[in-house]
XYZ file of C-alpha atoms in Angstrom:
750
model
C -13.635 4.689 29.094
C -11.055 6.314 30.124
C -11.750 10.528 31.446
C -10.655 12.429 28.301
C -8.115 15.145 29.933
C -8.599 18.129 31.017
C -6.570 20.094 28.750
C -8.619 18.743 25.904
C -11.942 18.662 28.351
C -13.247 22.283 27.156
C -11.257 21.725 23.361
C -13.998 19.097 23.044
C -16.842 20.603 24.328
C -16.064 23.713 22.738
C -15.938 21.532 19.336
C -19.965 20.192 20.083
C -21.235 23.298 20.768
C -23.104 24.094 17.356
C -20.386 25.859 15.460
C -17.318 24.629 17.225
C -16.054 22.763 14.413
C -15.471 24.019 10.695
C -14.601 22.533 7.442
C -12.528 23.376 5.089
C -13.090 22.233 1.682
C -10.175 19.622 -1.212
C -10.949 20.006 -4.873
C -11.382 16.866 -6.796
C -9.923 16.968 -10.498
C -10.682 15.058 -13.736
C -7.139 14.440 -14.481
C -7.609 14.751 -18.326
C -9.382 18.053 -18.008
C -8.503 19.599 -15.043
C -12.404 20.199 -14.400
C -13.122 20.016 -10.666
C -15.843 17.226 -9.662
C -15.545 17.432 -5.967
C -14.610 18.739 -3.241
C -14.068 16.609 0.426
C -15.115 18.683 3.248
C -12.745 17.558 6.043
C -13.437 18.576 9.756
C -11.227 20.943 12.073
C -11.368 22.066 15.968
C -11.784 25.131 16.953
C -8.494 26.691 17.904
C -6.024 25.456 20.695
C -5.249 21.132 21.415
C -8.242 20.085 19.535
C -7.830 21.725 16.054
C -6.632 18.145 14.201
C -8.763 15.952 12.841
C -6.915 12.966 14.082
C -6.696 14.514 18.284
C -9.848 15.659 18.329
C -12.024 12.223 17.273
C -9.428 11.070 19.842
C -10.423 13.140 22.390
C -14.251 12.134 21.547
C -14.004 9.033 20.316
C -12.534 8.302 24.518
C -15.151 10.612 25.760
C -17.572 8.708 24.617
C -18.804 11.761 22.253
C -17.631 10.580 18.866
C -21.573 10.040 17.974
C -21.926 13.685 18.647
C -18.235 14.548 17.349
C -19.330 13.201 13.654
C -22.801 14.371 13.965
C -21.131 17.852 14.114
C -18.378 16.940 11.365
C -21.077 16.646 8.613
C -23.760 19.122 9.803
C -20.427 21.633 9.646
C -19.781 19.718 6.150
C -23.195 20.670 5.091
C -23.413 23.577 5.858
C -20.047 24.606 4.939
C -20.790 23.953 1.013
C -24.330 24.983 1.126
C -23.546 28.057 2.169
C -20.384 29.170 0.084
C -23.283 28.122 -2.451
C -21.307 24.952 -3.898
C -22.489 24.639 -7.133
C -24.638 21.097 -9.413
C -23.284 19.403 -10.211
C -20.121 19.737 -7.741
C -20.657 17.055 -5.595
C -19.467 16.364 -2.000
C -17.253 14.007 -0.067
C -18.325 13.463 3.138
C -17.385 10.741 6.098
C -18.858 8.500 8.281
C -17.167 7.751 12.053
C -17.269 3.558 11.496
C -18.030 2.944 15.394
C -21.504 5.222 14.710
C -22.007 3.320 11.456
C -25.450 2.479 12.431
C -27.161 5.089 14.376
C -25.421 8.234 11.698
C -28.946 10.757 11.557
C -28.123 10.891 7.754
C -31.883 12.289 6.684
C -31.954 15.517 8.491
C -28.927 16.590 6.451
C -31.989 16.081 3.142
C -33.416 19.740 4.750
C -29.774 21.297 4.534
C -28.398 19.793 0.959
C -32.409 21.309 -0.695
C -31.137 24.943 0.107
C -28.173 24.461 -2.148
C -29.321 25.737 -5.656
C -30.631 22.758 -7.767
C -29.723 20.011 -4.570
C -26.450 18.804 -3.524
C -24.959 15.761 -5.092
C -23.411 13.877 -1.998
C -20.579 11.126 -1.716
C -20.425 9.533 1.906
C -17.033 8.121 2.575
C -16.932 4.934 3.804
C -13.624 3.461 5.685
C -11.677 0.022 5.868
C -12.375 0.668 9.466
C -15.612 -0.283 9.262
C -15.699 -3.226 6.908
C -14.207 -6.052 9.543
C -16.240 -4.365 12.905
C -19.346 -3.608 11.356
C -20.664 -4.837 8.550
C -23.468 -5.578 8.769
C -24.326 -1.936 10.408
C -22.331 -0.856 7.362
C -24.458 -2.735 4.943
C -27.483 -1.226 6.089
C -25.431 2.384 6.538
C -24.608 1.932 2.273
C -28.605 0.919 1.405
C -29.597 3.501 3.776
C -27.097 6.391 1.299
C -28.682 4.343 -2.041
C -32.517 5.312 -0.677
C -31.347 9.171 -0.401
C -29.580 9.092 -3.234
C -26.261 9.742 -3.231
C -23.157 7.996 -3.787
C -20.797 5.546 -1.704
C -16.900 5.856 -1.869
C -14.564 3.330 0.092
C -11.644 5.025 0.858
C -7.846 4.067 1.606
C -8.106 1.332 -0.751
C -4.913 -0.150 -0.294
C -3.862 0.351 2.640
C -5.228 -2.794 4.094
C -6.196 -5.402 1.832
C -9.800 -5.825 3.628
C -10.643 -2.711 1.784
C -10.397 -5.336 -2.123
C -12.017 -8.261 -0.164
C -15.020 -5.886 0.812
C -15.238 -3.673 -3.216
C -17.634 -6.697 -4.612
C -20.159 -5.983 -1.644
C -19.534 -3.093 -1.764
C -20.696 -1.893 -5.082
C -18.637 1.950 -4.688
C -18.752 4.141 -6.781
C -15.120 6.040 -6.865
C -13.212 4.019 -5.351
C -9.888 5.643 -3.745
C -6.753 4.423 -3.999
C -4.522 5.120 -0.389
C -1.921 7.837 -1.135
C 1.033 6.109 -0.912
C -0.157 4.071 -3.932
C 1.259 6.510 -5.734
C 3.827 8.327 -3.482
C 5.584 4.920 -3.661
C 7.876 2.583 -5.657
C 5.724 -0.005 -7.209
C 5.930 -3.122 -6.057
C 4.282 -6.629 -6.147
C 2.284 -5.474 -3.692
C -0.099 -2.388 -5.583
C 0.358 -4.137 -8.457
C -2.331 -7.232 -7.139
C -3.886 -3.562 -6.007
C -4.311 -2.591 -9.248
C -5.003 -5.739 -10.866
C -7.808 -5.722 -8.683
C -8.803 -2.003 -8.881
C -8.734 -2.067 -12.459
C -10.880 -4.360 -13.025
C -13.818 -3.909 -10.407
C -13.729 -0.525 -12.497
C -13.774 -1.828 -16.090
C -17.171 -3.902 -14.372
C -18.815 -1.229 -12.880
C -17.776 1.307 -14.850
C -16.274 2.724 -10.841
C -14.567 6.075 -10.955
C -11.030 5.532 -9.346
C -9.860 8.186 -7.352
C -5.685 8.775 -7.092
C -4.970 10.688 -3.302
C -1.817 11.791 -2.156
C -0.711 13.729 -5.733
C 1.454 16.443 -5.076
C 3.995 16.304 -7.846
C 3.721 15.741 -11.287
C 5.349 12.633 -10.383
C 2.998 11.352 -8.381
C -0.205 12.527 -10.794
C 1.976 10.296 -14.785
C 1.839 7.633 -11.785
C -1.943 7.985 -10.418
C -2.912 7.993 -14.130
C -0.686 4.545 -14.750
C -2.330 3.087 -12.113
C -5.455 3.269 -14.023
C -6.841 6.605 -11.650
C -9.374 9.339 -13.835
C -9.419 11.150 -10.766
C -7.166 12.933 -8.672
C -6.950 14.446 -5.309
C -4.206 16.254 -3.182
C -1.370 19.589 -3.408
C -0.738 19.131 -6.670
C -4.678 20.729 -7.621
C -5.335 21.971 -4.210
C -5.038 22.189 -0.146
C -7.683 22.952 1.889
C -8.749 25.477 2.348
C -12.105 27.158 4.010
C -14.422 27.378 0.719
C -14.235 26.002 -2.527
C -12.084 27.879 -5.093
C -13.734 29.492 -8.010
C -10.497 29.279 -9.913
C -10.734 25.323 -12.113
C -13.735 24.546 -15.584
C -16.016 22.632 -13.819
C -17.497 18.884 -14.125
C -19.347 16.602 -13.001
C -18.795 12.884 -11.255
C -19.822 9.941 -14.080
C -23.358 7.998 -12.836
C -23.282 5.931 -9.782
C -21.939 2.190 -10.586
C -25.801 -0.237 -10.749
C -25.836 -2.765 -8.826
C -28.046 -5.825 -10.386
C -27.152 -7.747 -6.340
C -29.845 -4.816 -4.485
C -32.820 -5.575 -6.933
C -34.563 -7.790 -4.512
C -33.427 -8.080 -0.409
C -33.909 -11.843 0.162
C -34.712 -13.183 3.163
C -31.465 -15.758 2.692
C -29.226 -16.598 0.564
C -30.958 -19.428 -0.128
C -33.477 -16.746 -1.531
C -31.053 -15.212 -3.446
C -31.088 -18.412 -6.254
C -32.788 -16.908 -9.473
C -36.266 -18.607 -10.201
C -35.497 -22.113 -12.561
C -32.118 -22.780 -10.744
C -32.242 -26.256 -11.605
C -31.579 -27.767 -7.715
C -29.321 -31.198 -6.934
C -29.954 -33.127 -3.932
C -27.200 -34.457 -2.238
C -26.187 -36.326 1.236
C -24.228 -34.089 4.202
C -20.828 -35.626 3.425
C -20.467 -34.569 -0.013
C -21.624 -30.896 0.898
C -19.028 -31.081 3.341
C -16.408 -31.891 0.878
C -17.700 -28.994 -1.579
C -17.415 -26.809 1.419
C -14.224 -28.505 2.663
C -12.833 -27.352 -1.651
C -14.015 -23.802 -1.554
C -12.984 -22.915 1.899
C -8.801 -24.428 -0.199
C -9.676 -21.884 -3.173
C -10.321 -19.090 -0.261
C -6.946 -19.522 1.244
C -6.067 -19.930 -2.248
C -7.091 -16.186 -2.656
C -5.642 -14.891 0.195
C -6.278 -11.187 1.724
C -8.665 -10.193 -0.534
C -11.382 -12.840 0.476
C -14.307 -12.944 1.887
C -15.793 -16.212 3.074
C -19.295 -16.692 4.507
C -20.310 -19.730 6.269
C -23.869 -20.910 7.947
C -22.990 -24.579 10.354
C -27.351 -24.416 11.160
C -26.013 -25.664 14.888
C -22.921 -25.207 16.924
C -22.725 -28.147 17.577
C -21.769 -28.930 13.711
C -18.794 -26.735 14.319
C -16.984 -29.610 15.628
C -12.452 -29.594 16.277
C -11.605 -30.993 12.924
C -13.551 -27.452 12.008
C -11.847 -24.987 14.058
C -8.613 -26.663 12.734
C -9.584 -25.659 8.681
C -11.437 -22.132 9.895
C -8.356 -20.816 11.755
C -6.427 -21.370 8.771
C -9.057 -18.935 6.992
C -9.031 -16.929 9.707
C -5.328 -17.066 9.062
C -4.433 -16.639 5.658
C -7.656 -14.871 3.789
C -9.322 -11.506 4.588
C -13.305 -11.944 7.048
C -13.977 -14.572 7.746
C -17.620 -15.121 9.410
C -19.949 -18.045 10.468
C -23.555 -17.802 11.508
C -25.120 -21.178 13.117
C -27.615 -20.975 16.503
C -25.902 -21.082 19.186
C -22.826 -19.678 17.361
C -21.320 -16.901 19.755
C -19.877 -14.232 18.340
C -16.229 -15.252 17.979
C -16.285 -19.348 17.714
C -12.143 -18.385 17.910
C -9.783 -15.236 17.338
C -10.432 -13.520 14.416
C -14.054 -15.356 13.305
C -16.664 -13.670 12.902
C -19.610 -15.692 14.845
C -23.566 -14.924 14.755
C -26.173 -17.708 17.026
C -29.135 -17.946 14.429
C -32.416 -17.767 16.063
C -34.786 -20.788 15.731
C -37.057 -18.801 13.388
C -33.934 -17.972 11.477
C -34.343 -18.975 8.101
C -30.860 -19.444 7.054
C -31.419 -21.404 10.542
C -32.234 -24.233 7.883
C -29.048 -23.812 5.539
C -26.178 -25.089 4.377
C -24.111 -22.213 2.524
C -20.274 -21.316 1.759
C -19.965 -17.842 0.059
C -16.431 -16.645 -1.238
C -16.113 -13.705 -3.079
C -12.395 -11.882 -4.115
C -11.543 -9.293 -6.161
C -11.704 -11.739 -9.499
C -13.671 -14.827 -7.829
C -16.814 -15.523 -6.768
C -19.022 -19.313 -5.960
C -21.272 -19.802 -4.273
C -22.848 -23.492 -2.526
C -26.057 -22.928 -1.325
C -28.220 -26.268 0.314
C -31.055 -25.658 2.259
C -32.227 -29.154 4.737
C -34.990 -31.530 3.029
C -35.482 -32.940 6.653
C -34.702 -36.018 6.299
C -33.607 -38.883 9.033
C -31.053 -40.786 9.481
C -27.248 -41.058 9.983
C -26.086 -37.447 10.528
C -23.760 -37.977 6.429
C -26.912 -39.309 4.931
C -29.930 -36.651 6.178
C -30.200 -35.220 2.414
C -29.717 -31.171 1.405
C -31.368 -29.354 -2.447
C -28.489 -27.264 -3.670
C -26.818 -25.495 -5.926
C -23.381 -24.434 -6.702
C -23.409 -21.094 -8.606
C -20.254 -18.788 -9.399
C -23.025 -16.146 -10.840
C -21.733 -13.149 -9.208
C -24.317 -11.511 -8.456
C -26.015 -14.573 -6.390
C -23.404 -14.553 -4.371
C -22.601 -10.759 -4.071
C -26.660 -11.393 -2.613
C -26.104 -14.677 -0.748
C -22.493 -12.740 1.107
C -24.837 -9.630 1.999
C -27.135 -11.838 3.148
C -25.333 -13.268 5.962
C -22.867 -10.561 6.497
C -26.549 -8.289 7.751
C -26.616 -10.936 10.416
C -23.483 -11.198 12.066
C -22.751 -8.285 15.205
C -20.389 -5.795 15.881
C -16.504 -6.874 17.219
C -17.775 -7.573 20.757
C -15.750 -5.235 22.838
C -13.908 -7.375 25.331
C -13.031 -6.281 29.133
C -9.603 -5.703 30.531
C -8.511 -8.169 33.329
C -6.363 -7.812 36.541
C -4.905 -9.682 35.110
C -3.838 -12.497 33.441
C -6.749 -14.292 31.364
C -5.467 -18.564 32.239
C -7.963 -21.376 31.113
C -9.876 -23.415 34.199
C -7.126 -25.802 33.962
C -6.260 -27.217 37.710
C -2.825 -29.047 36.092
C -1.608 -25.559 35.000
C -1.009 -21.691 36.656
C -0.191 -18.610 34.677
C 2.893 -18.073 35.166
C 3.009 -14.385 36.813
C 0.736 -15.580 39.472
C 4.067 -18.198 39.489
C 6.485 -15.349 40.310
C 4.247 -13.905 42.511
C 3.971 -16.893 44.844
C 7.460 -17.074 45.063
C 8.070 -13.627 45.868
C 5.672 -13.586 48.029
C 3.669 -10.589 46.868
C 1.307 -10.508 43.634
C 0.263 -7.778 43.892
C 3.753 -6.166 43.416
C 4.305 -8.287 40.635
C 1.151 -6.662 38.979
C 2.250 -3.108 39.974
C 6.146 -4.066 38.323
C 5.196 -4.823 35.172
C 2.712 -1.801 35.337
C 5.380 0.151 35.671
C 7.916 -1.229 33.397
C 7.534 1.415 30.266
C 8.711 -2.148 27.690
C 5.521 -2.982 26.970
C 5.005 -6.814 27.734
C 2.807 -9.191 27.310
C 1.741 -13.035 27.601
C 0.215 -15.635 24.160
C -1.012 -18.472 26.083
C 0.052 -21.140 23.161
C -2.307 -23.893 24.033
C -5.589 -21.731 22.886
C -7.349 -21.753 19.209
C -4.763 -18.830 17.218
C -2.858 -18.346 20.239
C -4.260 -14.902 22.217
C -2.685 -12.219 23.781
C -3.823 -12.481 27.756
C -2.021 -9.965 29.955
C -0.645 -6.969 28.382
C 0.508 -4.115 30.598
C -0.197 -0.215 30.151
C 3.159 0.170 28.316
C 1.724 -2.154 25.506
C -1.373 -0.428 25.569
C 0.436 2.737 24.645
C 2.835 1.077 22.511
C 0.187 -0.402 19.893
C -2.130 2.954 20.756
C -5.555 0.991 21.773
C -7.120 0.155 24.759
C -6.749 -4.145 26.537
C -10.213 -4.574 25.628
C -9.878 -4.175 21.759
C -5.665 -5.836 22.180
C -6.008 -9.419 24.736
C -7.616 -12.698 23.053
C -6.751 -11.535 19.271
C -3.138 -13.209 18.290
C 0.032 -10.436 17.787
C -0.665 -10.888 13.702
C -2.575 -8.027 13.689
C 0.273 -5.107 14.815
C 2.114 -5.707 12.109
C 1.232 -4.939 8.275
C 3.221 -5.943 4.353
C 6.038 -3.825 5.298
C 6.645 -6.520 7.705
C 9.940 -8.435 7.390
C 8.952 -12.096 6.564
C 12.212 -13.119 7.717
C 11.876 -12.682 10.678
C 8.155 -13.801 11.471
C 9.445 -17.028 9.666
C 11.467 -16.829 12.268
C 9.421 -15.977 15.166
C 7.528 -19.260 14.553
C 10.251 -21.808 14.673
C 10.849 -21.017 18.116
C 7.338 -21.008 18.979
C 7.070 -24.016 17.559
C 11.064 -25.287 19.047
C 9.838 -23.983 22.501
C 12.936 -21.385 22.064
C 13.122 -17.899 23.465
C 14.496 -15.378 19.843
C 14.994 -11.170 19.781
C 14.265 -10.370 16.083
C 13.468 -6.244 14.921
C 9.429 -6.129 13.687
C 7.557 -3.032 12.030
C 4.616 -2.891 13.974
C 1.363 -0.896 13.226
C 0.384 1.062 15.837
C -3.833 2.696 16.573
C -6.747 3.359 14.131
C -3.745 5.383 11.531
C -1.562 2.403 11.394
C 1.479 4.509 11.799
C 4.467 2.406 11.712
C 7.551 1.190 14.129
C 10.107 -0.261 15.510
C 9.524 -2.822 17.699
C 12.635 -4.707 19.177
C 10.818 -8.240 20.183
C 12.091 -10.372 23.049
C 10.408 -13.687 23.263
C 11.350 -16.395 25.726
C 8.763 -19.494 26.583
C 7.319 -20.062 30.322
C 6.816 -23.127 31.021
C 3.830 -25.247 33.516
C 5.167 -28.230 36.562
C 6.434 -30.709 34.376
C 8.790 -28.294 31.897
C 5.612 -27.904 29.050
C 5.885 -24.352 27.158
C 1.744 -23.263 28.232
C 2.750 -19.931 27.316
C 5.103 -17.186 26.231
C 6.063 -13.713 27.428
C 8.002 -10.745 25.293
C 8.709 -8.024 25.876
C 8.688 -4.637 23.126
C 11.149 -1.739 22.727
C 10.071 1.545 20.340
C 13.468 1.622 19.161
C 12.571 4.045 15.828
C 14.721 6.620 16.748
C 17.916 4.847 16.770
C 16.152 2.624 13.543
C 15.893 6.123 11.714
C 19.641 7.162 12.924
C 20.970 4.313 11.976
C 19.950 4.359 8.260
C 20.226 7.767 8.962
C 23.635 7.146 9.079
C 23.735 4.811 6.205
C 22.217 7.353 4.148
C 24.892 9.882 5.031
C 28.198 7.255 4.044
C 25.474 6.649 0.753
C 26.265 10.338 -0.448
C 29.069 10.603 0.361
C 30.213 7.157 -1.592
C 28.613 9.337 -3.893
C 29.925 12.508 -3.919
C 33.552 10.931 -3.757
C 32.602 8.967 -6.921
C 30.818 12.234 -8.365
C 34.023 14.553 -7.529
C 36.651 11.599 -9.106
C 33.596 11.150 -12.008
C 34.659 15.607 -12.817
C 38.375 15.152 -12.051
C 38.384 13.217 -15.530
C 36.066 14.804 -16.993
C 36.533 17.710 -19.384
C 33.661 20.428 -18.486
C 32.617 22.250 -21.371
C 32.384 18.757 -23.799
C 31.529 15.839 -21.100
C 33.752 14.366 -23.145
C 37.083 12.435 -20.500
C 39.757 14.275 -20.347
C 43.726 14.095 -22.715
C 45.282 12.649 -19.387
C 42.257 9.675 -18.343
C 41.703 8.937 -22.467
C 46.103 8.692 -22.025
C 45.773 6.393 -19.515
C 42.932 4.193 -20.740
C 45.016 3.905 -24.230
C 47.503 3.144 -22.943
C 45.411 -0.313 -21.164
C 44.467 -0.456 -24.606
C 47.868 -0.792 -26.742
C 48.903 -3.258 -23.342
C 45.660 -5.925 -23.872
C 46.228 -6.080 -27.535
C 49.901 -6.769 -27.284
C 49.063 -10.163 -25.410
C 46.010 -10.704 -27.241
C 47.526 -9.338 -30.923
C 44.515 -6.802 -31.313
C 45.167 -3.348 -33.173
C 44.231 0.421 -31.688
C 43.298 2.480 -33.998
C 43.852 6.513 -33.566
C 41.570 8.927 -35.475
C 42.225 12.917 -35.098
C 39.198 15.031 -35.434
C 40.543 18.534 -35.493
C 37.968 22.310 -35.999
C 39.237 23.747 -38.689
C 39.251 27.673 -38.495
C 38.230 27.993 -34.849
C 40.069 30.367 -33.945
C 38.290 32.864 -36.594
C 34.836 31.609 -35.595
C 35.631 32.540 -32.035
C 35.965 36.438 -33.294
C 33.092 36.679 -35.459
C 31.037 35.278 -32.823
C 32.687 35.001 -30.043
C 34.149 33.139 -27.631
C 30.639 31.449 -25.836
C 29.210 30.665 -29.373
C 32.624 29.437 -30.186
C 32.181 26.070 -26.602
C 28.531 25.251 -27.947
C 30.263 24.411 -30.986
C 33.167 22.842 -29.841
C 29.941 21.016 -27.266
C 27.681 20.379 -30.508
C 31.043 18.920 -32.532
C 31.627 16.449 -28.857
C 28.318 15.151 -28.500
C 28.020 14.473 -32.145
C 31.416 12.313 -32.201
C 30.377 10.061 -29.342
C 27.071 8.502 -31.458
C 28.553 7.618 -33.663
C 31.029 5.567 -31.342
C 30.647 1.864 -29.939
C 30.473 1.275 -25.927
C 34.330 0.686 -25.636
C 35.081 3.200 -28.176
C 37.741 6.317 -26.037
C 36.369 9.996 -27.016
C 37.943 13.100 -25.374
C 38.883 16.727 -25.864
C 41.953 16.340 -26.578
C 43.691 20.393 -27.582
C 41.828 23.586 -27.542
C 40.109 22.880 -30.628
C 40.974 19.323 -31.933
C 39.427 15.801 -30.206
C 40.793 12.101 -30.395
C 38.901 8.441 -30.588
C 40.344 5.712 -29.725
C 39.086 2.336 -31.173
C 40.336 -0.791 -29.225
C 40.054 -4.357 -29.877
C 40.370 -4.557 -33.118
C 40.553 -6.960 -36.121
C 44.628 -6.783 -36.853
C 43.906 -7.426 -40.712
C 41.304 -4.621 -40.533
C 42.460 -2.422 -38.727
C 43.206 0.010 -40.931
C 39.877 -0.677 -42.902
C 37.331 0.133 -40.107
C 39.907 3.867 -38.829
C 38.514 4.679 -42.740
C 35.491 4.208 -42.010
C 35.157 5.691 -38.199
C 37.465 8.642 -39.829
C 34.824 9.115 -42.931
C 31.637 9.081 -40.396
C 33.066 11.221 -37.700
C 34.091 14.153 -39.875
C 30.452 13.408 -41.554
C 28.634 14.382 -38.233
C 30.750 16.808 -37.089
C 31.170 19.161 -40.398
C 27.471 19.521 -40.127
C 25.434 23.212 -39.573
C 25.648 24.279 -35.746
C 23.375 27.185 -34.686
C 25.288 29.675 -33.608
C 23.865 33.239 -32.909
C 21.041 32.275 -34.448
C 22.749 31.421 -37.589
C 23.283 27.660 -38.434
C 27.173 27.313 -39.059
C 28.765 25.163 -41.548
C 32.186 24.215 -39.988
C 35.428 22.758 -42.100
C 36.481 19.623 -40.170
C 40.253 17.473 -40.242
C 40.541 14.145 -39.767
C 44.053 11.655 -39.290
C 44.441 8.330 -38.718
C 46.225 6.231 -37.533
C 46.686 2.284 -36.258
C 48.883 -0.096 -33.693
C 51.144 -2.278 -34.196
C 51.333 -0.469 -38.456
C 52.158 3.048 -37.416
C 53.555 3.017 -34.457
C 53.770 0.955 -30.361
C 53.156 4.297 -28.129
C 50.199 7.406 -27.859
C 52.895 9.608 -28.742
C 54.188 7.460 -31.770
C 50.236 6.933 -32.726
C 48.906 10.673 -32.559
C 51.917 12.300 -34.049
C 50.970 9.589 -37.582
C 46.795 10.205 -37.147
C 48.145 14.564 -36.798
C 50.290 14.600 -40.197
C 47.807 12.164 -41.281
C 44.725 15.505 -40.741
C 47.155 18.044 -42.186
C 47.836 16.257 -45.089
C 43.860 15.480 -45.407
C 42.138 18.705 -44.677
C 37.744 16.759 -45.298
C 34.987 20.052 -45.914
C 31.619 19.672 -46.510
C 30.221 18.742 -49.668
């Protein structure tokens, strides 16, 4: 454990004293009514370097005081809610840190909650970080919370696929959508999350709460995602005491959970009375299990797989390969059996079953996902003979409650993820034929310590991956790599680097890296990695190079990582600035050919376009019509109603004309009180009739009443038309014919 830095030591001690941590309260509202249904209590440290909660909890975790801080935060939340008179039935949302799930002193808070008028309705928030690392403790905590009559909220759903995988197992009362779902542009990942969450909410009656709602756009997206509750700056920022300026409501009732009606001793015991059992040899169960594993891989990252193996000897090399694929492609996988280690292979959670554990005599495989559930539950009948002929009685059920209960039974036996000690030198398998490359380099230099110190001093992250071991784990990392990953070495070594990646990592870059490793070649890519528990994204310029043994075989890969986030952001900012500049230039060009009053094209612009239309018509044998629309008595209107009202009349007339035209037709403000419409691409034989029809429609549209100075004004309109080639050969000639026609045939409103 690393010591706390001197500048934070005193601040942490102050935070752990009674009253050292305070709570601020942010409202949670019902989106339809705007009523406040709950407040979330957010921890704040004392004034100083640890006031921010992320810094405060990081310091406590580093000092080994996380349990004390977590308890102090809950006491501050409850005491603050009671002190400020949080009225029933308003609920209080509080958090619990994953590391202290099983030992969190929740019972002592009941006395504080009882002081609130009408009691205090509490909802405990569980984050996705607790799901994979401590599933057994998580389930026990949820059971304790339910016994106390409190609710459960699953936080940050969508930030990691693990939350969707565990959602049917935890059965939360409230599903809190991660803020990126309402703030980012929709894509396939958000659609998958929405699909799973809405299915769960519809089946259970759980409330869906969208976080991060800061404006009306976010609010609209939250509603579209199916959220009924909301939280964010649009409804109120965290404040020292709950606000009283909104109507009050209440949360929906808790989710009913049929799967918790009993606590079975084993998955097989979850089968309802009267279930028809079949007899089968082990050979058939193997094939059924493989089929369920294939289903799980098809379901992907939102899937949980739990399985038993009776004894460790049944976890064969072929099983190892299958489960390595499951770990790679699903959300969570655990394997239980007598003699199985806590991690049979990287990423696979294991548990050593006691000889008297009833699960020891079972063959169980459970696959759970948001839209799929199946459980193969079998019991060894103790028959003798060849292993593949051993007989079991079994049931294959798709009953979701049974599958959930069976999965909980197995997950409740999974031990917390073991912490790994950071080795002083690369970890190597006990194989005399190969030697780790760092040691080889040290022997050539004559000083292994010097090489190690050089690696520890470099500001670039350096790691070694052993390609001979299952799942190609990290076997060496330097301090710079730890800093870049935002995690201590014991949480990094022994794991595949993929956990540092996320859904925004370029799959093409990952494919090129895998191809290079498979070919034994070096490669260089820029990846999006994620740092620390909060999964902060950063850009990693990664250089991978193979390391060979004395025979020339690739045994390891050395990776050098450089944080190029600032460079990438600067490049993107430059590109965005270029895009903005191009946009400005396009806008300037657009304004140069647009009449500022009506928004129509300028006379000069339409003249140029009309000349082009006439040229095309000559080549194709088509016709072009030109229509003049003039506002009669415009000067009188201006004198009577004023210049502003007269301009409004022209703007309205221009928009009415444009609304009656085809997509390719041209319209421009031609003079102070007149417009010109050009109709290109007309058939030569019917151009005159088409021009007359459009001319009549435009006259009818333009002479409609316009509201000026509060009174409807009906204007008189004159129109005239001319056609190419019958009436003229150029713009000037066509315009003269059309204007004469407009003067001869004034059109008045009927």
